[in-house]
PDB file of C-alpha atoms in Angstrom:
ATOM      1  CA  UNK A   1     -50.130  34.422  73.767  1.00  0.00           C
ATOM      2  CA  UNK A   2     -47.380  32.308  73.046  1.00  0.00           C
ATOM      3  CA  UNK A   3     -48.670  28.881  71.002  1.00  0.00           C
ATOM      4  CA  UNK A   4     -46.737  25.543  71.083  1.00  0.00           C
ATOM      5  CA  UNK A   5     -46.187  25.542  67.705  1.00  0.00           C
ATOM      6  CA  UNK A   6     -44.065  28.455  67.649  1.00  0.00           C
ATOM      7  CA  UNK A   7     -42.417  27.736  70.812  1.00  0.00           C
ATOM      8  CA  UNK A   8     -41.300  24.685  69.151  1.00  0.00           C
ATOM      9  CA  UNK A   9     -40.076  26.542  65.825  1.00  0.00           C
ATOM     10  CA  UNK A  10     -37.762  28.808  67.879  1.00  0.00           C
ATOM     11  CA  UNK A  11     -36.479  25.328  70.181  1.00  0.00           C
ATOM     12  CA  UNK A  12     -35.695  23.592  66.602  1.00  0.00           C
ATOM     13  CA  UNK A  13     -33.196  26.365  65.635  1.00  0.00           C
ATOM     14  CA  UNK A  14     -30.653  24.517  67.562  1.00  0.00           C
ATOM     15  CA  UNK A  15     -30.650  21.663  65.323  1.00  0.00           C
ATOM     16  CA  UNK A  16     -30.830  24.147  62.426  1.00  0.00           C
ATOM     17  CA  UNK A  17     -27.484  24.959  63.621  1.00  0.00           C
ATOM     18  CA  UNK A  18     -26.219  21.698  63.965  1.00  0.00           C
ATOM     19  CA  UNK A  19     -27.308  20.697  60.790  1.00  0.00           C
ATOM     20  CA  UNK A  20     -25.239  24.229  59.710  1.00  0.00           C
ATOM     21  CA  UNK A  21     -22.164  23.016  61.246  1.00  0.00           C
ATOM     22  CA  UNK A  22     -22.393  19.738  59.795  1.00  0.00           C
ATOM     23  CA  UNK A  23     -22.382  20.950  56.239  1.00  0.00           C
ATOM     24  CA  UNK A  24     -20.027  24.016  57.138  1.00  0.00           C
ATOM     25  CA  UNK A  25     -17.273  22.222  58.144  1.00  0.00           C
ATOM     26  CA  UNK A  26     -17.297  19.619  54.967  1.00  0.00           C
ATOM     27  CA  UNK A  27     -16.203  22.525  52.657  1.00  0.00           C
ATOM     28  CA  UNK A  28     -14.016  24.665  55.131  1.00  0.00           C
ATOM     29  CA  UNK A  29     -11.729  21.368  55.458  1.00  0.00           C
ATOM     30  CA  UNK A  30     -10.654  22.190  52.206  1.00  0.00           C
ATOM     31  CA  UNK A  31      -9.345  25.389  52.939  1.00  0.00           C
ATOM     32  CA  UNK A  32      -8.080  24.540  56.404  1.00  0.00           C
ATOM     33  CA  UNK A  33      -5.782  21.842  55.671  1.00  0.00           C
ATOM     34  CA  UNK A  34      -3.955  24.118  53.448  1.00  0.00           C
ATOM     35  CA  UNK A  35      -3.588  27.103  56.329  1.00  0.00           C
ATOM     36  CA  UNK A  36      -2.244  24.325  58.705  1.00  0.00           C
ATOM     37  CA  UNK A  37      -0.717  22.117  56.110  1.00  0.00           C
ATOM     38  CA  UNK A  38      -2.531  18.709  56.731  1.00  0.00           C
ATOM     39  CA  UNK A  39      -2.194  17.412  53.283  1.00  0.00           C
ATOM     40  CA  UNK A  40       0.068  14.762  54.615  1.00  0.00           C
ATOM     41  CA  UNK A  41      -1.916  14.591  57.667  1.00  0.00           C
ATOM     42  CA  UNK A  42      -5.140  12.877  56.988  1.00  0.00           C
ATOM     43  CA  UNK A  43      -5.586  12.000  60.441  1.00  0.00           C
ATOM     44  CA  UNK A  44      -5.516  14.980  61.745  1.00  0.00           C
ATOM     45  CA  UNK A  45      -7.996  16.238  58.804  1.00  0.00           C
ATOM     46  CA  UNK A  46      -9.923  13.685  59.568  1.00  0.00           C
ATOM     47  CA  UNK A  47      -9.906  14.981  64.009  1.00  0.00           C
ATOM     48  CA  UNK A  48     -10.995  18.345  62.614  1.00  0.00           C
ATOM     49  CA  UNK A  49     -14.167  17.205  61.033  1.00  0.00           C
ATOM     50  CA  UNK A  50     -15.088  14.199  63.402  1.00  0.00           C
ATOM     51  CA  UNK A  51     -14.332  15.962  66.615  1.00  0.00           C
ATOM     52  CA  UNK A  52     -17.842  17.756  66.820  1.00  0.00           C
ATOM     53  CA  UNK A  53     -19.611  14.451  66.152  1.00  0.00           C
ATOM     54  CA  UNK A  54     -16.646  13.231  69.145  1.00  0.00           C
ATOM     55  CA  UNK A  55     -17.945  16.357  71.472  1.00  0.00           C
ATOM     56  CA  UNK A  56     -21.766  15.498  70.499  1.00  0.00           C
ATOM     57  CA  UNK A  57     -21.257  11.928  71.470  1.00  0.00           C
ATOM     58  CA  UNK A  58     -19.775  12.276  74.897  1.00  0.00           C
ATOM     59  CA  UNK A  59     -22.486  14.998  75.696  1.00  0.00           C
ATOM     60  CA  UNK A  60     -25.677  12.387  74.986  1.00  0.00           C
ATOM     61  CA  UNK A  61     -24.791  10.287  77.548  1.00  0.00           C
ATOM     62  CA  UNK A  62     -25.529  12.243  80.094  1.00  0.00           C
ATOM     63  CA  UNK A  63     -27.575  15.388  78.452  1.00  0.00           C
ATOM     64  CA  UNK A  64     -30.892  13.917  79.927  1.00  0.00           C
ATOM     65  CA  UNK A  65     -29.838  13.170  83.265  1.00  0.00           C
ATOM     66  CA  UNK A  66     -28.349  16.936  83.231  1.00  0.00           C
ATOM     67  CA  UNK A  67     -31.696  18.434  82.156  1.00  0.00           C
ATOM     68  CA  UNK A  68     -33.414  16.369  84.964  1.00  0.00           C
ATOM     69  CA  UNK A  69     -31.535  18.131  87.172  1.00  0.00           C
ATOM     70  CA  UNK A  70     -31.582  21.525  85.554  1.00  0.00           C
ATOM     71  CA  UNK A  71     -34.401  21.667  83.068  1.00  0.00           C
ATOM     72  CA  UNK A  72     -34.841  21.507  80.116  1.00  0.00           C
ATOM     73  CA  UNK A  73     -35.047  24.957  79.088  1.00  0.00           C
ATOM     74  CA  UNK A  74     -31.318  25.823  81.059  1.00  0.00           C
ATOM     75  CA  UNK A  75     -29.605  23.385  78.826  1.00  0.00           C
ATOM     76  CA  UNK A  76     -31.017  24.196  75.878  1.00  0.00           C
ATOM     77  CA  UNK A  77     -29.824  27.861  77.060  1.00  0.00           C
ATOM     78  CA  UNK A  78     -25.787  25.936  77.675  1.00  0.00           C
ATOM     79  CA  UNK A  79     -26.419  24.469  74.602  1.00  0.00           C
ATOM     80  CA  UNK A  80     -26.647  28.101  72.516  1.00  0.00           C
ATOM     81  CA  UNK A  81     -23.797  29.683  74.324  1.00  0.00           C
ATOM     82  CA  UNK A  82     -21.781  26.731  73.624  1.00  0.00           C
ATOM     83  CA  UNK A  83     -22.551  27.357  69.929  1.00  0.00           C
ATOM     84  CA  UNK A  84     -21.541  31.054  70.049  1.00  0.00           C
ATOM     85  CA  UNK A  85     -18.428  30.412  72.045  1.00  0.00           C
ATOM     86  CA  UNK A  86     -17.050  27.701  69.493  1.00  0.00           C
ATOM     87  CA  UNK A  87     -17.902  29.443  66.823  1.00  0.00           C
ATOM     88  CA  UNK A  88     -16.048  33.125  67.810  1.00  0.00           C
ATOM     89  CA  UNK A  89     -13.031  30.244  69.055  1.00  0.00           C
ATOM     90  CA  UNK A  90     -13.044  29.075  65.479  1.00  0.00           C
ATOM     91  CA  UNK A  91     -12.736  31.647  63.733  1.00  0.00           C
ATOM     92  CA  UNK A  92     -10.196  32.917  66.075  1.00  0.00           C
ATOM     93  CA  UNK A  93      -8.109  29.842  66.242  1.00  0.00           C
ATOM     94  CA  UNK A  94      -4.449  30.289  65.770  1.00  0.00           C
ATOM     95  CA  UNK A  95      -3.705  26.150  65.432  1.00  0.00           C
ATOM     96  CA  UNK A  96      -4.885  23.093  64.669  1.00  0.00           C
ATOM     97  CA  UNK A  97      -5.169  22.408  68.338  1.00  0.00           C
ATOM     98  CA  UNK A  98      -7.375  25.585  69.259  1.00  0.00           C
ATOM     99  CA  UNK A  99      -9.566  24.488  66.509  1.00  0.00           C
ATOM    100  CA  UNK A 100      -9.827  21.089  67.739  1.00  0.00           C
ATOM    101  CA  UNK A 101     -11.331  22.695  70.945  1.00  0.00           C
ATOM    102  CA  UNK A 102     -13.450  24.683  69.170  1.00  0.00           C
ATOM    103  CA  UNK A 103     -14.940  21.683  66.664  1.00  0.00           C
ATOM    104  CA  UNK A 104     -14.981  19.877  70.887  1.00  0.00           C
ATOM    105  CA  UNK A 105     -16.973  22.706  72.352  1.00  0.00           C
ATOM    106  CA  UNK A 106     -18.984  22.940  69.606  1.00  0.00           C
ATOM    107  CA  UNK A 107     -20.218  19.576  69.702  1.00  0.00           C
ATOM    108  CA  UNK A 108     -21.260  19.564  73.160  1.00  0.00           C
ATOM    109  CA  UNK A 109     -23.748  22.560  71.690  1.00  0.00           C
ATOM    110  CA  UNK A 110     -25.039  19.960  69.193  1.00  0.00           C
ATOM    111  CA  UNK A 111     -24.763  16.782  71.272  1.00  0.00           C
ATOM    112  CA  UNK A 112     -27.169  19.181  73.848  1.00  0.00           C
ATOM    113  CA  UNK A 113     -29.841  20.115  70.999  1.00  0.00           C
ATOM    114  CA  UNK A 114     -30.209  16.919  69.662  1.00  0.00           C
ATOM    115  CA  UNK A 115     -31.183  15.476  72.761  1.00  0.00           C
ATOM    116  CA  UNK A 116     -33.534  17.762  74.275  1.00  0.00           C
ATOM    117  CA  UNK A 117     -34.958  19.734  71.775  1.00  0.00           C
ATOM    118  CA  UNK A 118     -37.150  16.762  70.894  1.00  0.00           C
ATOM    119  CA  UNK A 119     -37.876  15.947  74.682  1.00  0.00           C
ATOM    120  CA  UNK A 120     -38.599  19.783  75.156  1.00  0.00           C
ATOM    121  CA  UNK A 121     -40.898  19.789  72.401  1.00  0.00           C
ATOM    122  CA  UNK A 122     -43.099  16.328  73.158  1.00  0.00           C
ATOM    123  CA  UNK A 123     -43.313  18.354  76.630  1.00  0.00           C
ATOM    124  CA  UNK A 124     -45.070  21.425  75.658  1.00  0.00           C
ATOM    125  CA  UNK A 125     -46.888  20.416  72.455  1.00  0.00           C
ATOM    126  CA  UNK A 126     -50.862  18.917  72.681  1.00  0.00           C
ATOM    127  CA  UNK A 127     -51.103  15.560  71.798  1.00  0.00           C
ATOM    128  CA  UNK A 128     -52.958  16.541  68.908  1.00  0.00           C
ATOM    129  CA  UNK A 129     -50.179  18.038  66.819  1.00  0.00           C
ATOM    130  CA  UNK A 130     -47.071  16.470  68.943  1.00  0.00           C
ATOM    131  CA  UNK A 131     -46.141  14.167  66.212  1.00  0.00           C
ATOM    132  CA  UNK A 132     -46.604  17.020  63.332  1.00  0.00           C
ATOM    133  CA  UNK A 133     -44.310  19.650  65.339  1.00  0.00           C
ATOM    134  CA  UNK A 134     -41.575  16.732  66.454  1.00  0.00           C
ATOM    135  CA  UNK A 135     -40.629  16.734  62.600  1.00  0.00           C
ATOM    136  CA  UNK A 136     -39.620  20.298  62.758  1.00  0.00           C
ATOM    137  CA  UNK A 137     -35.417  19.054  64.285  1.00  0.00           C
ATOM    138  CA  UNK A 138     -35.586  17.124  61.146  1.00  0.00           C
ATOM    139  CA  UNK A 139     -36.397  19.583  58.987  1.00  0.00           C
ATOM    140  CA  UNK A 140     -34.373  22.411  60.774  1.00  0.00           C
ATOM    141  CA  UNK A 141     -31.460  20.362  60.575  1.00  0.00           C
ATOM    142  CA  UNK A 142     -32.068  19.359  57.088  1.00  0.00           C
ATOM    143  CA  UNK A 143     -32.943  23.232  56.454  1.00  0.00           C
ATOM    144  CA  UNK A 144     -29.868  24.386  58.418  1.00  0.00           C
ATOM    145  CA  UNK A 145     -27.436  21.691  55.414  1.00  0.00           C
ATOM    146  CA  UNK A 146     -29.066  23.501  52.643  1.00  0.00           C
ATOM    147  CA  UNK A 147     -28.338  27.083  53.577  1.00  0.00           C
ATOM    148  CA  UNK A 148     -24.789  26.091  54.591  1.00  0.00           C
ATOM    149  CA  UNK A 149     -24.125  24.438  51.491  1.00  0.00           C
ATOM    150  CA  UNK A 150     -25.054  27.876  49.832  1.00  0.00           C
ATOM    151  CA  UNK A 151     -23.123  30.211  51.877  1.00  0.00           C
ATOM    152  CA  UNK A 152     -20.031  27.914  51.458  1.00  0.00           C
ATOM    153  CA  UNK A 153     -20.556  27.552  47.732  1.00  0.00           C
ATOM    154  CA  UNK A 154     -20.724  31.667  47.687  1.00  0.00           C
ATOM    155  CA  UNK A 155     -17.665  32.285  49.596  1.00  0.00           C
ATOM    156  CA  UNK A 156     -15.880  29.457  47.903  1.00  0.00           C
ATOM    157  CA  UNK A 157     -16.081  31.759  44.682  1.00  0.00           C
ATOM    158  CA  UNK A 158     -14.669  34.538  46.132  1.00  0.00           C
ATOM    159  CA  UNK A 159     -11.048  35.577  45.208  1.00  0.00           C
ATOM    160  CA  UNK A 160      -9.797  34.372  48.997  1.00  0.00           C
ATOM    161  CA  UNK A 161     -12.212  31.860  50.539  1.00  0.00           C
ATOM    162  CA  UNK A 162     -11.609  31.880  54.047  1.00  0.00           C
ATOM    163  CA  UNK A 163     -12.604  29.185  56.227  1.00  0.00           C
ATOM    164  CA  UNK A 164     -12.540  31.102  59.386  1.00  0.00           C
ATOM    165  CA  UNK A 165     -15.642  33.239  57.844  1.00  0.00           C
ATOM    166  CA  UNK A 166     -17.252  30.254  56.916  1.00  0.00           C
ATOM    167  CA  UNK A 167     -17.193  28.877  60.748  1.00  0.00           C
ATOM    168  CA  UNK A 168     -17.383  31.892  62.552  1.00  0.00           C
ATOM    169  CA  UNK A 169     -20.765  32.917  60.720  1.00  0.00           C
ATOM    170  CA  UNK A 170     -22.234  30.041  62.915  1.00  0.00           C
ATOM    171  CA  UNK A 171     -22.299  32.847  65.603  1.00  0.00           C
ATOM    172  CA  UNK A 172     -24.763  34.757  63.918  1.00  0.00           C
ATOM    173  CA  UNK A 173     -28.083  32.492  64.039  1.00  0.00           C
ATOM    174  CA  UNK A 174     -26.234  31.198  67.828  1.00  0.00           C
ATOM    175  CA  UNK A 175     -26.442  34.560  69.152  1.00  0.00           C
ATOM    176  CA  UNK A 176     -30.297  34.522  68.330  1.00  0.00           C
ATOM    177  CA  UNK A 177     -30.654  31.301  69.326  1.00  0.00           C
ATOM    178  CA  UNK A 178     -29.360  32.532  73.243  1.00  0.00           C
ATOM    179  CA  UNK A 179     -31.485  35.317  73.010  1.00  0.00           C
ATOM    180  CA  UNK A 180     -34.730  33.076  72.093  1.00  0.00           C
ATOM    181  CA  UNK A 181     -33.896  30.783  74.722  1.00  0.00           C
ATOM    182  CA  UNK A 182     -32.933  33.176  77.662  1.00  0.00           C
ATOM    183  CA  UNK A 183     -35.746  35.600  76.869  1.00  0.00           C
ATOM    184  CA  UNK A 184     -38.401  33.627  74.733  1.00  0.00           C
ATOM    185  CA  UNK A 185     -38.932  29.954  75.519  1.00  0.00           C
ATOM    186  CA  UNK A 186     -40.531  28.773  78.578  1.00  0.00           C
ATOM    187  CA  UNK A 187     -40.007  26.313  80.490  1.00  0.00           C
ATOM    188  CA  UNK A 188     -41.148  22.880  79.998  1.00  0.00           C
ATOM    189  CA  UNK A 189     -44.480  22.310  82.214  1.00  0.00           C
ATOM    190  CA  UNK A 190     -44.145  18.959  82.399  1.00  0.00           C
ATOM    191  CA  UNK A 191     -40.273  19.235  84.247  1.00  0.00           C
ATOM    192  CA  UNK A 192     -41.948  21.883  86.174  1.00  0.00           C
ATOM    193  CA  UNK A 193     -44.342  19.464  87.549  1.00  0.00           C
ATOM    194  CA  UNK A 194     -41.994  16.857  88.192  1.00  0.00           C
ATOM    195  CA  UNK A 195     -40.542  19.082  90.444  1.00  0.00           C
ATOM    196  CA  UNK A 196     -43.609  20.083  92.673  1.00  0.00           C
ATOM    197  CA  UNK A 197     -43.856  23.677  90.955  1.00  0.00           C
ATOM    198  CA  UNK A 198     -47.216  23.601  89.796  1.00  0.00           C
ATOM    199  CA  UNK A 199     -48.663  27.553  89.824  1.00  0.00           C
ATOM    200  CA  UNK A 200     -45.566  27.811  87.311  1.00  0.00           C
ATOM    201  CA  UNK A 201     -46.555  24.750  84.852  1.00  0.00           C
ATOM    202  CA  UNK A 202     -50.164  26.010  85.233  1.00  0.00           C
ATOM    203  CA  UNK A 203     -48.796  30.090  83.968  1.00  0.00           C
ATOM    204  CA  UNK A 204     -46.634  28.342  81.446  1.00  0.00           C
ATOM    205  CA  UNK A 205     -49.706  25.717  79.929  1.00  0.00           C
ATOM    206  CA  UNK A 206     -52.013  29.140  79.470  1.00  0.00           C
ATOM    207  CA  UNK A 207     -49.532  30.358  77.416  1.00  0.00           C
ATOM    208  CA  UNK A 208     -48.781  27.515  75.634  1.00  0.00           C
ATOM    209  CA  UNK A 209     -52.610  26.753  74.816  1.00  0.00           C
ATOM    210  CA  UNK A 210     -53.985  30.404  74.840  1.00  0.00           C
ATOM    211  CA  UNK A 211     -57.048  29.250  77.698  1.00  0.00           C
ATOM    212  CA  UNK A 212     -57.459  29.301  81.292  1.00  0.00           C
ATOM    213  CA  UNK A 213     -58.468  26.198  81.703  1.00  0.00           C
ATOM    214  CA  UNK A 214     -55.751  23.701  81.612  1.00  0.00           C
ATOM    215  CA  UNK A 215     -56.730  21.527  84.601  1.00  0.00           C
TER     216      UNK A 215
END
């Protein structure tokens, strides 16, 4: 039986990856504003790095109104794929401007995960541990900084450090990430009850707690 706690574990992974991307970027900059030239361009520089925070900003202002509509669990689902896409558009990019899209896309991901992950997990945790497992974005994100930092500090020794490796390996934990959501998390009982479908917030509660009754 599936317990809350590691339901929420597996939700947190998206800000894990934001936190990733956060940390990612800061020492990839260095090698993409000499593939594109920006050392005169600090504005531009500047776009590259801010334009996920841009994408994760315009996405908040209507990510809870969206998972209203569709659940929680769906957009935490758009939120993966966007994370995959942008990073596989990254690494692919053949300009500045491609990458700008990419860094855009990718912040919608982010801008997604930050906003419902905690919502998703206040909604399926018992009140008894719902404050203990709401510090696991924190730490996931804070987790997801320290591994980047590593991986960029390895690949930053290597003869030809290449940024587009360094953004593109974002797809790996993002392709687990859709594969937890679409196949492992549930969907949030309490949205399910919101919308009149209780047999299906009843099914998902026994999972979540491990008893029958959840009355």
């Amino acid at each position: 039986m599936r317990g809350a706690g590691l339901v929420a574990i597996a939700a947190s992974i998206g800000n894990l990856l934001q936190g990733w991307d956060n940390a990612t970027i800061a020492g990839a900059v260095l090698y993409i504003k000499k593939e594109f030239s920006l050392e005169s361009n600090p504005t531009m520089e500047g776009l590259i790095v801010a334009m996920s925070l841009i994408g994760a900003t315009i996405i908040t202002t209507f990510a809870g109104t969206v998972s209203d509509w569709l659940g929680r669990r769906s957009v935490l689902i758009v939120s993966s794929v966007l994370y995959s896409i942008s990073a596989l558009v990254m690494f692919w990019s053949p300009n500045v401007y491609i990458l700008l899209l990419a860094r855009l896309l990718d912040g919608f991901g982010i801008g997604l995960a930050l906003t419902i992950v905690p919502v998703y997990i206040s909604e399926i945790a018992p009140s008894e541990t719902r404050g203990k497992l709401n510090t696991l974005p924190q730490l996931s994100g804070s987790g997801g900084m320290f591994l980047s930092y590593c991986m960029v500090f390895g690949m930053s020794l290597m003869d030809n450090p290449s940024w587009r490796l360094m953004l593109a390996v974002l797809f790996i934990p993002s392709i687990f990430y859709v594969v937890l959501t679409i196949f492992y998390l549930p969907e949030s009982p309490r949205w399910l009850v919101s919308k009149g479908r209780m047999l299906e917030a009843k099914q998902v509660l026994q999972e979540l707690r491990g008893k029958e009754d959840v009355s």
